[in-house]
Amino acid sequence: MTPLLAHADLQALNTFGLPARARWLAAITGEADLRRVMAMPEWGEPRLVLGGGSNLVLTGDFDGWVLHVAVPGRRLLAQDSEAWWVEAGAGEPWHDFVLWTLAHGWAGLENLALIPGTVGAAPVQNIGAYGLEVAERFAWLEAFDFAAGAVVRIDGAACAFAYRDSLFKREGAGRYLILRVVFRLPKAWRAVTAYADVTKELAAQHVENPTPQDIADAVIAVRRRKLPDPAEIGNAGSFFKNPVVDAATYSRLAADHPGLPSYPQGGGTVKLAAGWLIDQCGWKGRALGPVGTYPNQALVLVNRGGATGADVQRAAQAIQRDVKARFGVELEPEPVFV
Ligand code: EPU
């Protein structure tokens, strides 16, 4: 049975806590629910696929169908001498899934502990943290393809993963509802600890040869310190992507700004730290109306109480303007605006 709500309140379904209503809201626990909804006389466009609502800015009411993905289930699908293949329903909370894999001894997702949201949302923006992106552990997913009217299997290459980006944010936007995701977790485990925050945390805990659980614990500790818990303060994680600039731009900026954090990418391009750029503009902990940046991490916009989508947009634009004026760099928002 699919509970269907008309004029449904979405405030509790987006981690920013922004007020908005949906003309129709349906929970989707699998393909059968979806087919039932699509057979209803009211069915139509526009539609919005909603996971944990943790990467979303609702700018107003949604005059269409919100499909709240609630596909349950987690299981070991297969294993061979090289890897475990683990499957999870798109509605499973991501962090619980990570802890469950670790508890079973299937390591490989520990650097992505405590990321808010659901399993189904993880490939959409290719979640990443502390030296790992989900693309590196991804095998394939099953999604309902609204264009084909059928469930399809999509492999990693077809997902076209990039930094906080994939098929599902580009050509495939609005076309698919992800039902299940399969991860490939190599048995030859290697700790990913190159990221300074994690290394420092492990050293502080006097851990020399970290287990996967030690890394998860370190990541959890760092995240708790730096990032606001959406259950306590409304937010959508990093609000901007870290900008990638060409070699000439980087040289100019580095000459003017000693201490500019930089991460060399391929082809001479360099990734900068948006949080640092925002911080340098005096925005850390500062607010415009009910929206401000988090005092411990300027890259995260927070709802200080009663904010609307318009308030978020206003603060984001003010930050973009200041960063552009000071550094000549354009910041691109990471969350999806609806
Ligand atoms: N920094 C400042 N001031 C700030 C924030 C950062 O000076 O207010 C400096 C830091 O000192 C550091 C650099 O900027 O030198 C980078 O900061 P940090 O290591 O905290 O990471 P980030 O670039 O701010 C990215 C991801 C996070 C992810 C962390 C760890 C993006 C947009 N964000 O943040 O992802 O957890 O690295 O890997 O890529 C998310 O996407 O929602 C998210 C939280």
Tab-separated table of C-alpha atoms and ligand atoms in Angstrom:
chain	number	residue	atom	x	y	z
A	1	MET	CA	0.000	0.000	0.000
A	2	THR	CA	1.375	3.397	-0.942
A	3	PRO	CA	0.347	6.144	1.435
A	4	LEU	CA	-0.460	9.143	-0.744
A	5	LEU	CA	-0.666	12.625	0.738
A	6	ALA	CA	-2.026	15.747	-0.896
A	7	HIS	CA	-0.571	19.183	-0.068
A	8	ALA	CA	2.067	17.456	2.013
A	9	ASP	CA	4.480	19.310	4.261
A	10	LEU	CA	8.103	18.799	3.155
A	11	GLN	CA	9.796	20.688	5.983
A	12	ALA	CA	10.730	17.555	7.920
A	13	LEU	CA	11.843	15.845	4.698
A	14	ASN	CA	14.695	18.255	3.869
A	15	THR	CA	17.652	18.586	6.233
A	16	PHE	CA	17.808	22.358	5.728
A	17	GLY	CA	14.350	22.485	7.336
A	18	LEU	CA	13.004	24.768	4.602
A	19	PRO	CA	9.236	25.215	4.396
A	20	ALA	CA	7.529	23.862	1.271
A	21	ARG	CA	4.530	21.760	0.314
A	22	ALA	CA	4.099	19.105	-2.341
A	23	ARG	CA	0.908	18.785	-4.383
A	24	TRP	CA	1.314	15.006	-3.992
A	25	LEU	CA	3.683	12.970	-1.848
A	26	ALA	CA	4.049	9.189	-2.141
A	27	ALA	CA	6.398	6.802	-0.368
A	28	ILE	CA	7.996	4.360	-2.802
A	29	THR	CA	9.177	1.072	-1.307
A	30	GLY	CA	9.745	-0.651	-4.655
A	31	GLU	CA	8.755	-0.890	-8.285
A	32	ALA	CA	5.203	-2.048	-7.439
A	33	ASP	CA	4.511	1.164	-5.474
A	34	LEU	CA	5.780	3.207	-8.354
A	35	ARG	CA	3.573	1.411	-10.866
A	36	ARG	CA	0.552	1.928	-8.601
A	37	VAL	CA	1.262	5.637	-8.345
A	38	MET	CA	1.802	5.960	-12.094
A	39	ALA	CA	-1.572	4.332	-12.719
A	40	MET	CA	-3.417	6.966	-10.683
A	41	PRO	CA	-5.509	9.485	-12.596
A	42	GLU	CA	-3.689	12.366	-10.852
A	43	TRP	CA	-0.242	11.114	-11.970
A	44	GLY	CA	1.804	13.483	-14.054
A	45	GLU	CA	4.680	15.928	-14.174
A	46	PRO	CA	6.573	17.549	-12.646
A	47	ARG	CA	8.021	14.946	-10.321
A	48	LEU	CA	10.793	15.056	-7.768
A	49	VAL	CA	12.632	12.023	-6.456
A	50	LEU	CA	13.432	12.638	-2.800
A	51	GLY	CA	15.893	10.600	-0.751
A	52	GLY	CA	17.099	11.870	2.606
A	53	GLY	CA	16.616	15.459	1.443
A	54	SER	CA	20.146	16.278	2.565
A	55	ASN	CA	21.396	17.849	-0.646
A	56	LEU	CA	18.390	19.926	-1.501
A	57	VAL	CA	17.275	23.553	-1.400
A	58	LEU	CA	13.501	23.868	-1.677
A	59	THR	CA	12.810	27.326	-3.070
A	60	GLY	CA	9.017	27.057	-2.885
A	61	ASP	CA	6.040	24.723	-3.083
A	62	PHE	CA	6.282	21.828	-5.526
A	63	ASP	CA	3.250	21.626	-7.784
A	64	GLY	CA	3.666	18.013	-8.750
A	65	TRP	CA	4.656	14.583	-7.464
A	66	VAL	CA	7.260	14.072	-4.788
A	67	LEU	CA	8.356	10.437	-4.707
A	68	HIS	CA	9.913	9.731	-1.346
A	69	VAL	CA	12.216	6.764	-1.844
A	70	ALA	CA	11.852	4.224	0.950
A	71	VAL	CA	13.173	1.020	-0.677
A	72	PRO	CA	14.434	-1.157	2.220
A	73	GLY	CA	16.923	-4.010	2.478
A	74	ARG	CA	20.603	-4.839	2.739
A	75	ARG	CA	22.324	-8.065	1.787
A	76	LEU	CA	25.527	-9.682	0.654
A	77	LEU	CA	24.845	-10.410	-2.990
A	78	ALA	CA	27.956	-12.390	-3.859
A	79	GLN	CA	31.634	-12.800	-3.130
A	80	ASP	CA	34.677	-14.199	-4.868
A	81	SER	CA	38.371	-14.324	-4.047
A	82	GLU	CA	38.692	-10.600	-4.728
A	83	ALA	CA	35.638	-8.797	-3.431
A	84	TRP	CA	32.313	-8.708	-1.661
A	85	TRP	CA	29.327	-7.413	-3.557
A	86	VAL	CA	26.892	-5.771	-1.165
A	87	GLU	CA	23.455	-4.504	-2.138
A	88	ALA	CA	21.257	-1.977	-0.363
A	89	GLY	CA	17.827	-0.524	-0.985
A	90	ALA	CA	17.887	3.125	-2.022
A	91	GLY	CA	15.930	4.170	1.062
A	92	GLU	CA	18.443	2.794	3.582
A	93	PRO	CA	20.158	5.536	5.607
A	94	TRP	CA	23.725	5.775	4.268
A	95	HIS	CA	25.547	5.897	7.602
A	96	ASP	CA	23.665	2.901	9.034
A	97	PHE	CA	24.563	0.977	5.902
A	98	VAL	CA	28.266	1.860	6.273
A	99	LEU	CA	28.268	0.711	9.919
A	100	TRP	CA	26.461	-2.498	8.962
A	101	THR	CA	29.092	-3.359	6.311
A	102	LEU	CA	31.889	-2.735	8.817
A	103	ALA	CA	30.177	-4.874	11.465
A	104	HIS	CA	30.167	-7.753	8.959
A	105	GLY	CA	33.846	-7.300	8.174
A	106	TRP	CA	33.228	-5.921	4.674
A	107	ALA	CA	35.528	-2.924	4.723
A	108	GLY	CA	35.885	-0.180	2.172
A	109	LEU	CA	33.268	2.457	2.941
A	110	GLU	CA	34.709	3.622	6.294
A	111	ASN	CA	35.928	7.003	4.976
A	112	LEU	CA	32.339	7.827	4.039
A	113	ALA	CA	30.927	7.295	7.542
A	114	LEU	CA	28.398	9.791	8.912
A	115	ILE	CA	27.529	11.351	5.545
A	116	PRO	CA	23.851	12.296	5.789
A	117	GLY	CA	21.325	10.987	3.287
A	118	THR	CA	20.341	7.671	1.787
A	119	VAL	CA	22.029	4.894	-0.185
A	120	GLY	CA	20.083	5.886	-3.304
A	121	ALA	CA	21.342	9.464	-3.154
A	122	ALA	CA	24.993	8.448	-2.768
A	123	PRO	CA	25.681	7.877	-6.492
A	124	VAL	CA	23.652	10.922	-7.588
A	125	GLN	CA	26.247	13.375	-6.359
A	126	ASN	CA	29.046	10.805	-6.033
A	127	ILE	CA	29.447	11.476	-2.311
A	128	GLY	CA	33.004	11.785	-1.144
A	129	ALA	CA	35.018	12.539	1.949
A	130	TYR	CA	38.505	12.072	3.385
A	131	GLY	CA	40.154	10.774	0.251
A	132	LEU	CA	37.414	8.479	-1.070
A	133	GLU	CA	34.497	8.867	-3.462
A	134	VAL	CA	31.649	6.382	-3.667
A	135	ALA	CA	32.473	5.871	-7.378
A	136	GLU	CA	35.533	3.892	-6.227
A	137	ARG	CA	33.331	1.307	-4.479
A	138	PHE	CA	30.400	1.332	-6.885
A	139	ALA	CA	29.454	-1.748	-8.941
A	140	TRP	CA	26.045	-1.005	-10.483
A	141	LEU	CA	22.567	0.194	-9.608
A	142	GLU	CA	19.010	-0.607	-10.567
A	143	ALA	CA	16.696	2.255	-11.346
A	144	PHE	CA	13.268	2.791	-12.757
A	145	ASP	CA	13.749	4.602	-16.059
A	146	PHE	CA	10.739	6.872	-16.653
A	147	ALA	CA	11.699	7.234	-20.333
A	148	ALA	CA	11.731	3.453	-20.898
A	149	GLY	CA	8.965	2.670	-18.408
A	150	ALA	CA	11.071	-0.176	-17.012
A	151	VAL	CA	13.732	-1.051	-14.463
A	152	VAL	CA	17.241	-0.792	-15.917
A	153	ARG	CA	20.694	-1.678	-14.647
A	154	ILE	CA	23.311	1.087	-14.881
A	155	ASP	CA	27.023	0.345	-14.399
A	156	GLY	CA	29.762	2.659	-13.158
A	157	ALA	CA	30.940	3.805	-16.586
A	158	ALA	CA	27.401	4.780	-17.606
A	159	CYS	CA	27.012	6.736	-14.347
A	160	ALA	CA	29.767	9.108	-15.597
A	161	PHE	CA	30.937	9.875	-12.087
A	162	ALA	CA	32.927	13.042	-11.495
A	163	TYR	CA	33.595	15.274	-8.500
A	164	ARG	CA	30.156	15.593	-6.768
A	165	ASP	CA	28.585	14.841	-10.126
A	166	SER	CA	27.092	12.039	-12.226
A	167	LEU	CA	24.692	11.180	-15.021
A	168	PHE	CA	21.865	11.693	-12.517
A	169	LYS	CA	22.656	15.401	-12.093
A	170	ARG	CA	23.165	15.953	-15.839
A	171	GLU	CA	21.645	14.194	-18.886
A	172	GLY	CA	19.791	11.747	-16.645
A	173	ALA	CA	18.335	14.385	-14.298
A	174	GLY	CA	14.686	13.559	-13.603
A	175	ARG	CA	14.808	10.412	-15.722
A	176	TYR	CA	15.532	7.758	-13.109
A	177	LEU	CA	14.367	6.644	-9.701
A	178	ILE	CA	17.202	4.658	-8.129
A	179	LEU	CA	15.850	1.532	-6.401
A	180	ARG	CA	18.947	-0.414	-5.316
A	181	VAL	CA	22.705	0.077	-5.346
A	182	VAL	CA	25.418	-2.611	-5.418
A	183	PHE	CA	28.884	-1.888	-4.051
A	184	ARG	CA	32.075	-3.798	-4.764
A	185	LEU	CA	34.241	-3.963	-1.646
A	186	PRO	CA	37.704	-5.382	-2.415
A	187	LYS	CA	38.987	-8.007	0.022
A	188	ALA	CA	42.530	-6.628	-0.358
A	189	TRP	CA	41.846	-3.730	1.986
A	190	ARG	CA	44.105	-0.715	2.181
A	191	ALA	CA	43.595	2.119	4.613
A	192	VAL	CA	42.945	5.492	2.952
A	193	THR	CA	44.516	7.853	5.466
A	194	ALA	CA	46.296	10.426	3.312
A	195	TYR	CA	43.828	13.133	4.357
A	196	ALA	CA	45.463	15.309	7.027
A	197	ASP	CA	42.417	15.564	9.304
A	198	VAL	CA	42.123	11.765	9.515
A	199	THR	CA	45.859	11.230	10.026
A	200	LYS	CA	45.870	13.782	12.848
A	201	GLU	CA	42.841	12.233	14.499
A	202	LEU	CA	44.370	8.729	14.406
A	203	ALA	CA	47.630	10.073	15.843
A	204	ALA	CA	45.729	11.839	18.620
A	205	GLN	CA	44.070	8.505	19.458
A	206	HIS	CA	47.493	6.771	19.337
A	207	VAL	CA	46.336	4.392	16.610
A	208	GLU	CA	49.264	3.185	14.502
A	209	ASN	CA	47.830	0.457	12.292
A	210	PRO	CA	44.212	1.476	11.937
A	211	THR	CA	41.457	-1.047	11.323
A	212	PRO	CA	38.543	-0.041	9.084
A	213	GLN	CA	36.519	0.657	12.223
A	214	ASP	CA	39.326	2.884	13.601
A	215	ILE	CA	39.142	4.944	10.410
A	216	ALA	CA	35.363	5.172	10.612
A	217	ASP	CA	35.692	6.319	14.247
A	218	ALA	CA	38.278	8.958	13.268
A	219	VAL	CA	36.113	10.204	10.396
A	220	ILE	CA	33.084	10.359	12.678
A	221	ALA	CA	35.062	12.356	15.266
A	222	VAL	CA	36.329	14.840	12.638
A	223	ARG	CA	32.891	15.259	11.087
A	224	ARG	CA	31.231	15.798	14.492
A	225	ARG	CA	33.756	18.520	15.262
A	226	LYS	CA	33.603	20.339	11.935
A	227	LEU	CA	30.145	19.785	10.530
A	228	PRO	CA	26.732	20.582	11.994
A	229	ASP	CA	24.377	17.672	12.729
A	230	PRO	CA	21.295	18.256	10.540
A	231	ALA	CA	19.143	16.881	13.378
A	232	GLU	CA	20.225	19.918	15.420
A	233	ILE	CA	20.920	22.693	12.896
A	234	GLY	CA	19.365	22.735	9.437
A	235	ASN	CA	21.964	22.427	6.670
A	236	ALA	CA	22.792	20.587	3.446
A	237	GLY	CA	26.477	19.826	3.999
A	238	SER	CA	29.019	21.661	1.865
A	239	PHE	CA	27.028	24.321	0.080
A	240	PHE	CA	29.567	24.965	-2.695
A	241	LYS	CA	31.830	22.682	-4.677
A	242	ASN	CA	35.528	23.259	-4.313
A	243	PRO	CA	36.356	25.233	-7.479
A	244	VAL	CA	38.883	23.905	-9.976
A	245	VAL	CA	40.958	26.628	-11.662
A	246	ASP	CA	43.513	26.610	-14.490
A	247	ALA	CA	47.271	26.862	-13.888
A	248	ALA	CA	47.482	30.579	-14.706
A	249	THR	CA	44.675	31.496	-12.314
A	250	TYR	CA	46.261	29.369	-9.619
A	251	SER	CA	49.693	31.024	-10.037
A	252	ARG	CA	48.147	34.465	-9.787
A	253	LEU	CA	46.165	33.573	-6.664
A	254	ALA	CA	49.046	31.740	-4.978
A	255	ALA	CA	51.334	34.746	-5.501
A	256	ASP	CA	48.796	37.095	-3.921
A	257	HIS	CA	47.635	34.779	-1.141
A	258	PRO	CA	50.284	32.779	0.698
A	259	GLY	CA	48.609	29.902	2.532
A	260	LEU	CA	46.054	29.286	-0.216
A	261	PRO	CA	45.124	25.586	0.163
A	262	SER	CA	45.444	23.802	-3.170
A	263	TYR	CA	45.022	20.270	-4.498
A	264	PRO	CA	46.636	19.668	-7.929
A	265	GLN	CA	44.334	17.857	-10.381
A	266	GLY	CA	45.134	16.497	-13.814
A	267	GLY	CA	46.310	18.689	-16.695
A	268	GLY	CA	47.745	21.511	-14.598
A	269	THR	CA	44.408	22.420	-13.054
A	270	VAL	CA	44.189	23.012	-9.313
A	271	LYS	CA	41.312	22.498	-6.890
A	272	LEU	CA	40.929	25.267	-4.306
A	273	ALA	CA	39.173	25.097	-0.936
A	274	ALA	CA	35.894	27.000	-1.179
A	275	GLY	CA	35.675	27.025	2.634
A	276	TRP	CA	39.001	28.844	2.843
A	277	LEU	CA	37.998	31.409	0.193
A	278	ILE	CA	34.711	32.095	2.035
A	279	ASP	CA	36.492	32.253	5.383
A	280	GLN	CA	39.004	34.788	3.995
A	281	CYS	CA	36.108	37.004	2.918
A	282	GLY	CA	35.055	37.251	6.558
A	283	TRP	CA	32.054	35.015	6.168
A	284	LYS	CA	32.922	32.307	8.699
A	285	GLY	CA	30.174	32.290	11.322
A	286	ARG	CA	28.567	35.350	9.702
A	287	ALA	CA	24.883	35.498	8.741
A	288	LEU	CA	22.592	37.320	6.380
A	289	GLY	CA	19.126	37.180	7.901
A	290	PRO	CA	18.315	33.655	9.112
A	291	VAL	CA	21.044	31.972	7.031
A	292	GLY	CA	24.703	31.943	7.993
A	293	THR	CA	27.838	29.867	7.638
A	294	TYR	CA	28.709	27.323	10.307
A	295	PRO	CA	31.294	28.716	12.747
A	296	ASN	CA	33.521	25.612	12.412
A	297	GLN	CA	33.310	25.285	8.622
A	298	ALA	CA	32.518	28.252	6.386
A	299	LEU	CA	31.571	25.970	3.496
A	300	VAL	CA	28.368	24.894	5.215
A	301	LEU	CA	25.347	27.191	5.186
A	302	VAL	CA	23.022	26.741	8.151
A	303	ASN	CA	19.427	27.599	8.906
A	304	ARG	CA	19.597	29.673	12.076
A	305	GLY	CA	15.839	29.380	12.453
A	306	GLY	CA	12.873	30.071	10.220
A	307	ALA	CA	14.800	30.356	6.956
A	308	THR	CA	13.109	29.971	3.581
A	309	GLY	CA	14.631	28.892	0.289
A	310	ALA	CA	14.775	32.546	-0.738
A	311	ASP	CA	16.841	33.352	2.382
A	312	VAL	CA	19.283	30.582	1.458
A	313	GLN	CA	19.585	31.911	-2.082
A	314	ARG	CA	20.168	35.465	-0.837
A	315	ALA	CA	22.985	34.416	1.519
A	316	ALA	CA	24.532	32.123	-1.112
A	317	GLN	CA	24.546	34.914	-3.694
A	318	ALA	CA	26.141	37.367	-1.259
A	319	ILE	CA	28.929	34.858	-0.558
A	320	GLN	CA	29.425	34.152	-4.271
A	321	ARG	CA	29.645	37.887	-4.954
A	322	ASP	CA	32.259	38.478	-2.246
A	323	VAL	CA	34.422	35.520	-3.306
A	324	LYS	CA	34.234	36.612	-6.928
A	325	ALA	CA	35.176	40.206	-6.033
A	326	ARG	CA	38.127	39.202	-3.857
A	327	PHE	CA	39.531	36.187	-5.738
A	328	GLY	CA	37.907	36.295	-9.186
A	329	VAL	CA	36.650	32.743	-8.627
A	330	GLU	CA	33.069	31.573	-9.254
A	331	LEU	CA	31.586	29.265	-6.618
A	332	GLU	CA	29.086	26.690	-7.849
A	333	PRO	CA	26.441	25.433	-5.403
A	334	GLU	CA	26.580	21.721	-4.578
A	335	PRO	CA	22.952	21.030	-3.586
A	336	VAL	CA	20.126	20.695	-6.057
A	337	PHE	CA	17.700	23.650	-6.180
A	338	VAL	CA	14.031	22.801	-6.653
B	1	EPU	N1	39.109	25.964	5.507
B	1	EPU	C1	39.224	27.196	6.099
B	1	EPU	N2	38.114	27.750	6.669
B	1	EPU	C2	36.919	27.118	6.673
B	1	EPU	C3	36.794	25.846	6.068
B	1	EPU	C4	37.911	25.276	5.479
B	1	EPU	O1	40.280	27.803	6.093
B	1	EPU	O2	35.968	27.682	7.214
B	1	EPU	C5	40.304	25.336	4.910
B	1	EPU	C6	40.778	24.158	5.740
B	1	EPU	O3	41.640	24.556	6.756
B	1	EPU	C7	41.473	23.300	4.717
B	1	EPU	C8	40.661	23.553	3.460
B	1	EPU	O4	39.974	24.763	3.655
B	1	EPU	O5	42.788	23.773	4.491
B	1	EPU	C9	39.689	22.424	3.146
B	1	EPU	O6	38.802	22.238	4.215
B	1	EPU	P1	38.310	20.779	4.679
B	1	EPU	O7	39.466	19.858	4.707
B	1	EPU	O8	37.497	20.926	5.911
B	1	EPU	O9	37.403	20.238	3.505
B	1	EPU	P2	36.441	20.987	2.509
B	1	EPU	O10	37.154	21.228	1.238
B	1	EPU	O11	35.892	22.152	3.206
B	1	EPU	C10	35.518	18.756	1.452
B	1	EPU	C11	34.172	18.233	1.054
B	1	EPU	C12	33.421	17.702	2.263
B	1	EPU	C13	34.251	16.591	2.878
B	1	EPU	C14	35.629	17.141	3.234
B	1	EPU	C15	36.553	16.043	3.700
B	1	EPU	C16	33.455	19.474	-0.896
B	1	EPU	C17	32.588	20.555	-1.445
B	1	EPU	N3	33.401	19.283	0.430
B	1	EPU	O12	35.302	19.882	2.313
B	1	EPU	O13	32.188	17.159	1.820
B	1	EPU	O14	33.631	16.068	4.033
B	1	EPU	O15	36.250	17.737	2.064
B	1	EPU	O16	36.885	15.234	2.627
B	1	EPU	O17	34.146	18.800	-1.672
B	1	EPU	C18	29.898	17.657	1.406
B	1	EPU	O18	30.131	17.456	0.215
B	1	EPU	O19	28.743	17.968	1.815
B	1	EPU	C19	30.991	17.576	2.364
B	1	EPU	C20	30.837	17.868	3.655
